[in-house]
Short mmCIF file of C-alpha atoms in Angstrom, two decimals:
data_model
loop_
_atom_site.label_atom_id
_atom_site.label_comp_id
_atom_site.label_asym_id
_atom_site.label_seq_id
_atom_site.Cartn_x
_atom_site.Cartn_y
_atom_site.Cartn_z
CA UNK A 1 43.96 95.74 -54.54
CA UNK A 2 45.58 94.16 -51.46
CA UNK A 3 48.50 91.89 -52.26
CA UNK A 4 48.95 87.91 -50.30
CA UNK A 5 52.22 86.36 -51.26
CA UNK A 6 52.53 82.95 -50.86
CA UNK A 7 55.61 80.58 -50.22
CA UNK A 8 56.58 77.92 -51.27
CA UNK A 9 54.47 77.72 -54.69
CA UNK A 10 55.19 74.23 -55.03
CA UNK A 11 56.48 71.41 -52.35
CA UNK A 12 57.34 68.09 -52.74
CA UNK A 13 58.45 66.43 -49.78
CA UNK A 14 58.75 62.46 -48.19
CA UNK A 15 56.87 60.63 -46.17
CA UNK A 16 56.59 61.95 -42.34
CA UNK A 17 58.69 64.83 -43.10
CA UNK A 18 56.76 68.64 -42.19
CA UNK A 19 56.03 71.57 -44.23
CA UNK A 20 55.14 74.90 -43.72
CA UNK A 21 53.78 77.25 -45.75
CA UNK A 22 53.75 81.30 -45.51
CA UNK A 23 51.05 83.52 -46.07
CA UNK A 24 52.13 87.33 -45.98
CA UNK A 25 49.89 90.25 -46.47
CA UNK A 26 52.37 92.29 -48.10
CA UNK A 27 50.53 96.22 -48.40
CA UNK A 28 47.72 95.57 -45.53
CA UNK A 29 47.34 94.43 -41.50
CA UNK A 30 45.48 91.34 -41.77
CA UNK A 31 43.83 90.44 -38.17
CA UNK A 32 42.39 87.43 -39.70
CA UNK A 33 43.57 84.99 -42.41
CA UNK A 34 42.06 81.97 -44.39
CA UNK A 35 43.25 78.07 -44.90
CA UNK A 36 42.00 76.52 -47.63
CA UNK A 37 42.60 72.75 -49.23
CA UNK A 38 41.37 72.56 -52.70
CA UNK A 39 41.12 69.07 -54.12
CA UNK A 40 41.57 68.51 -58.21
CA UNK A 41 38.34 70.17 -59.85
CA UNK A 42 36.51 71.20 -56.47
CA UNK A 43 35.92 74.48 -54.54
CA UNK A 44 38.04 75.67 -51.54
CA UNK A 45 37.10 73.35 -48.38
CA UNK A 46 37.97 76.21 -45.23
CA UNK A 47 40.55 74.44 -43.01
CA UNK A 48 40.82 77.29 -40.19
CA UNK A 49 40.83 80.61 -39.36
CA UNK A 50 43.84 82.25 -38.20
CA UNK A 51 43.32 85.14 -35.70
CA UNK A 52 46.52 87.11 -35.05
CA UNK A 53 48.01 86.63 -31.15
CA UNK A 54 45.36 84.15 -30.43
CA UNK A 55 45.01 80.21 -31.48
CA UNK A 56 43.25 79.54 -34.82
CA UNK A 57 39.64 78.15 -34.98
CA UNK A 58 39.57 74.99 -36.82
CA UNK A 59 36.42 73.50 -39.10
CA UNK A 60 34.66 70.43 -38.09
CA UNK A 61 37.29 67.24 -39.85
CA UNK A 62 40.57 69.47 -39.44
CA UNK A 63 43.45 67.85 -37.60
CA UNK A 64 44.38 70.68 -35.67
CA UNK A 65 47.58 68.55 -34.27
CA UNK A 66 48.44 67.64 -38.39
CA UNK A 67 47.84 71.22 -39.35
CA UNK A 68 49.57 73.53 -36.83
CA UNK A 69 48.71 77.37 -37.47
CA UNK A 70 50.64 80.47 -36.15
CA UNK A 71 49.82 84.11 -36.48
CA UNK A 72 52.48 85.73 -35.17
CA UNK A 73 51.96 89.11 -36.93
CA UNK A 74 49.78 90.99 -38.73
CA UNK A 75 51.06 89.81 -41.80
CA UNK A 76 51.95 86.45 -41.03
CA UNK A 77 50.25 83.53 -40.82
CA UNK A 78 52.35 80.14 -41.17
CA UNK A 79 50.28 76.45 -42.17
CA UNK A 80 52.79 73.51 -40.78
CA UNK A 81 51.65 69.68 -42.22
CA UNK A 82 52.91 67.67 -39.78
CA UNK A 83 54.31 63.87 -40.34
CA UNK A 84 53.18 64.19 -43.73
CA UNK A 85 51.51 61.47 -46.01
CA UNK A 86 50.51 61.09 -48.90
CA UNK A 87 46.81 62.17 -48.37
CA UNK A 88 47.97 65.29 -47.05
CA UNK A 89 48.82 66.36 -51.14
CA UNK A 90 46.49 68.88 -52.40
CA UNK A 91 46.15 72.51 -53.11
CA UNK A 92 46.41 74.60 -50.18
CA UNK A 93 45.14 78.27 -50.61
CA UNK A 94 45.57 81.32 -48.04
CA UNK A 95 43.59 84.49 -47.99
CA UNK A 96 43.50 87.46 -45.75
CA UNK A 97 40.39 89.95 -44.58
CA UNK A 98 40.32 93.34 -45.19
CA UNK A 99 38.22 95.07 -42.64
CA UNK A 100 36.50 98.52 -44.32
CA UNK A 101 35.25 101.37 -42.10
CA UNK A 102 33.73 100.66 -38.99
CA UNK A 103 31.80 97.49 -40.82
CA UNK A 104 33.76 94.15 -41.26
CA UNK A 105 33.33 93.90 -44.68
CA UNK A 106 35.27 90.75 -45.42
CA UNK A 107 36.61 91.04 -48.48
CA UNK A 108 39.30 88.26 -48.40
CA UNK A 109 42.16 88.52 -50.98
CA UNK A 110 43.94 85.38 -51.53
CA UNK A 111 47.52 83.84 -52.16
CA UNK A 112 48.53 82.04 -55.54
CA UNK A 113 48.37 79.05 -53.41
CA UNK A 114 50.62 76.25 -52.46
CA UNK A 115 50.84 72.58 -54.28
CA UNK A 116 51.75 70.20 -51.77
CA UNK A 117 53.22 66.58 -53.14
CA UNK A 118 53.83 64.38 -50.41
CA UNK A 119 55.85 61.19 -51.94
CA UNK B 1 19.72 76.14 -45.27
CA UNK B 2 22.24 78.62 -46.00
CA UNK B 3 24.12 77.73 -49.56
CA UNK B 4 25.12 78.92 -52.58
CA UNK B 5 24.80 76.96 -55.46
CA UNK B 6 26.19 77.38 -59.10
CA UNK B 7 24.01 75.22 -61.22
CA UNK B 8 26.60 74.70 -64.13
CA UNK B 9 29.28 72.50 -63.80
CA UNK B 10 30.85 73.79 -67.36
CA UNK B 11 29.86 76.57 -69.63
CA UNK B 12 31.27 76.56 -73.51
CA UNK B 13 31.12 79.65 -75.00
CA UNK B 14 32.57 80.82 -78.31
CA UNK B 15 35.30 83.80 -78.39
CA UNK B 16 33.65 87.27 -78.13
CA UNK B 17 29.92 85.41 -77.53
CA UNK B 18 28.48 86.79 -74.44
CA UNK B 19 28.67 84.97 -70.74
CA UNK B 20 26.23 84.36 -68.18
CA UNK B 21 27.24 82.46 -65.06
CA UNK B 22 24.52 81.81 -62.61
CA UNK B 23 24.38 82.05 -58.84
CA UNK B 24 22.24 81.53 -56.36
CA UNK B 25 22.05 81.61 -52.50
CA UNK B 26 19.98 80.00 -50.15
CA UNK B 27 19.64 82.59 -46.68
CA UNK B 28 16.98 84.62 -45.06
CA UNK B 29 18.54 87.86 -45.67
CA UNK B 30 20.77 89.64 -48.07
CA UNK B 31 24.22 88.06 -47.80
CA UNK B 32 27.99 89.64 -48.98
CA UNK B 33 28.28 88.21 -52.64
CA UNK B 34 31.45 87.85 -54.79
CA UNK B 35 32.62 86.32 -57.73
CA UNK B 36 36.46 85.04 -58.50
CA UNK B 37 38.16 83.53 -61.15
CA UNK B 38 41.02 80.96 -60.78
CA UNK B 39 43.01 80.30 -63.19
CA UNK B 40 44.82 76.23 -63.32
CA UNK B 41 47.38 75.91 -60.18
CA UNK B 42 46.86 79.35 -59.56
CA UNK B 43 45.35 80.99 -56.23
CA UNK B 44 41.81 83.40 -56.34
CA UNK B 45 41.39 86.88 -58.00
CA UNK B 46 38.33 88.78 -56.82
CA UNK B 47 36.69 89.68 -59.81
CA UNK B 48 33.66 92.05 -58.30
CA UNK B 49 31.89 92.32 -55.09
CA UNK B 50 28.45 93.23 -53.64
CA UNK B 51 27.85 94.80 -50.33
CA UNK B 52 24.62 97.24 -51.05
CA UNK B 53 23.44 99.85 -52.93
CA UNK B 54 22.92 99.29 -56.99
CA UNK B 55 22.01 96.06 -57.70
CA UNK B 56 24.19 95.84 -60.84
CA UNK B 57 28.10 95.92 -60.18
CA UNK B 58 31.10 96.80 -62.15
CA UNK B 59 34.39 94.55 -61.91
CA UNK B 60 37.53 93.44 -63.50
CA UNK B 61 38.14 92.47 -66.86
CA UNK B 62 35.01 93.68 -68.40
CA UNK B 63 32.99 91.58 -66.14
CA UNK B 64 29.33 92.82 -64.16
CA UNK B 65 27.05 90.73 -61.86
CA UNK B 66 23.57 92.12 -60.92
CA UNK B 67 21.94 90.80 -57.40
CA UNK B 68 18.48 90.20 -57.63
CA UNK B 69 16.84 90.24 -54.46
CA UNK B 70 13.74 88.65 -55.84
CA UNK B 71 15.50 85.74 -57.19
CA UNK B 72 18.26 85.04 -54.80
CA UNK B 73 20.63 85.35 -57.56
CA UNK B 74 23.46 87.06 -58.83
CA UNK B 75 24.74 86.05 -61.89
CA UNK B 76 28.27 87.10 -63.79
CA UNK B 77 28.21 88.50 -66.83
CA UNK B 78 30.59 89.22 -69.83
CA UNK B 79 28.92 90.84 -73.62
CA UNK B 80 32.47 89.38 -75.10
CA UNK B 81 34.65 86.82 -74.06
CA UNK B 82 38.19 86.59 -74.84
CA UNK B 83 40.21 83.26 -75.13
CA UNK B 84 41.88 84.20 -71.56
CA UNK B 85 38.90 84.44 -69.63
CA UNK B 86 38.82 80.15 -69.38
CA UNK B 87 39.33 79.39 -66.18
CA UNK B 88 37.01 78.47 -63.19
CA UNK B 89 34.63 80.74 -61.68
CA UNK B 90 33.25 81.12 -57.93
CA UNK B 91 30.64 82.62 -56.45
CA UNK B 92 30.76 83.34 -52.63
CA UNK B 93 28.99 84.59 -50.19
CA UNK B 94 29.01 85.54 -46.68
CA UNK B 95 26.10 85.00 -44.26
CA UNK B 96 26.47 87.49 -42.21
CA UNK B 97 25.47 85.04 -38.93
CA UNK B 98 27.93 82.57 -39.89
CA UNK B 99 31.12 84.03 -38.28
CA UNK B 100 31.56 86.29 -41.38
CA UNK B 101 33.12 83.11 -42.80
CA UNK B 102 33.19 82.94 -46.85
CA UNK B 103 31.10 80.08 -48.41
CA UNK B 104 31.78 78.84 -51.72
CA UNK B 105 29.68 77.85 -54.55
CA UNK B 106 31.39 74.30 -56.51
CA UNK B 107 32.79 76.54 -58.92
CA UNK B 108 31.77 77.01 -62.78
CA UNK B 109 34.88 75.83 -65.57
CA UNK B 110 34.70 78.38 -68.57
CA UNK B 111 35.77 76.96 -71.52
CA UNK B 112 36.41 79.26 -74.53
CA UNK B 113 35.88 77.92 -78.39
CA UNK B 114 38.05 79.59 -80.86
#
């Protein structure tokens, strides 16, 4: 199956410092790609969706001006927490779309995922 | 409204007892279904998928889901479980008028007696 590395695995960073995180599709083109924040024993909350060359669609909530996206490439998408705090610390998960055929078929494959610690 | 619900929070099962997670949807027509398994700290692995065509589907790891239209449901299943398969299980869906966006069930935690 299609492969999404993710980087850094683990962060821990100070107060009002920023972080970004990678998200590479390493054996595919991925037009599209997937932010997710996972908080301790929930499901994936989608943060935004990261369209490559144009600016990324953010849910209803999102801070788009705390969570900067860039998709640069077709394999790159980058997740930048701005002035973190300590709120921002969670579980933040990346996936890309595979497009089948003529159909968008969505399968997403996703990254091992990033744990953010903001002290 | 469009949803997917997994009813079960946590599931015990014994090693090499058989599994049943359940899913169900909420949506007017046949959506894109999936299961994945996380495992702790760890991102998603796909375990099987559903697009069309026969109702019951192979995946990873021994695992099968069947969609039944009638029902709204597509449930995982395993005849054997092995002490690795703990972990926490989604099911997900895509409604196809929803921006092709992926919609996540609360997740199911598998835990595996000796």
């Amino acid at each position: 199956g299609a492969v999404v590395s993710q980087h850094p695995s683990w962060v821990i960073c100070k107060s009002g410092t920023s972080v970004k995180i990678e998200c590479r599709s390493l054996d595919f083109q991925a037009t599209t790609m997937f932010w997710y924040r996972q908080f301790p024993k929930q499901s994936l909350m989608l943060m935004a969706t990261s369209n490559e060359g144009s600016k990324a669609t953010y849910e209803q909530g999102v801070e788009k001006d705390k969570f900067l996206i860039n998709h640069a490439s077709l394999t790159l998408s980058t997740l930048t927490v701005t002035s973190a705090h300590p709120e921002d610390s969670s579980f933040y998960i990346c996936s890309a779309r595979v497009i089948q055929g003529k159909l968008t078929k969505n399968i997403q494959y996703f990254g091992a995922g990033t744990r953010l610690s903001v002290l | 409204a469009q949803s997917v619900t997994q009813p079960d929070i946590h599931i015990t099962v014994s090693e090499g007892a058989s599994l049943e997670l359940r899913c169900n949807y909420s949506y007017g027509a046949t959506p894109y279904l999936f299961w994945y398994v996380q495992s702790p700290g760890q991102g998603l692995q796909l375990l099987l998928k559903y697009f069309s065509g026969d109702t019951l589907v192979q995946g990873i790891k021994g695992f099968e889901a069947e969609f039944k239209r009638s029902q709204s449901s597509f449930n995982l299943r395993k005849p054997s479980v092995h002490w690795s398969d703990a972990a926490e299980y989604f099911c997900a869906v895509v409604f196809m008028n929803r921006d092709d966006k992926i919609i996540f069930g609360k997740g199911t935690r598998l835990h595996i007696l000796p």
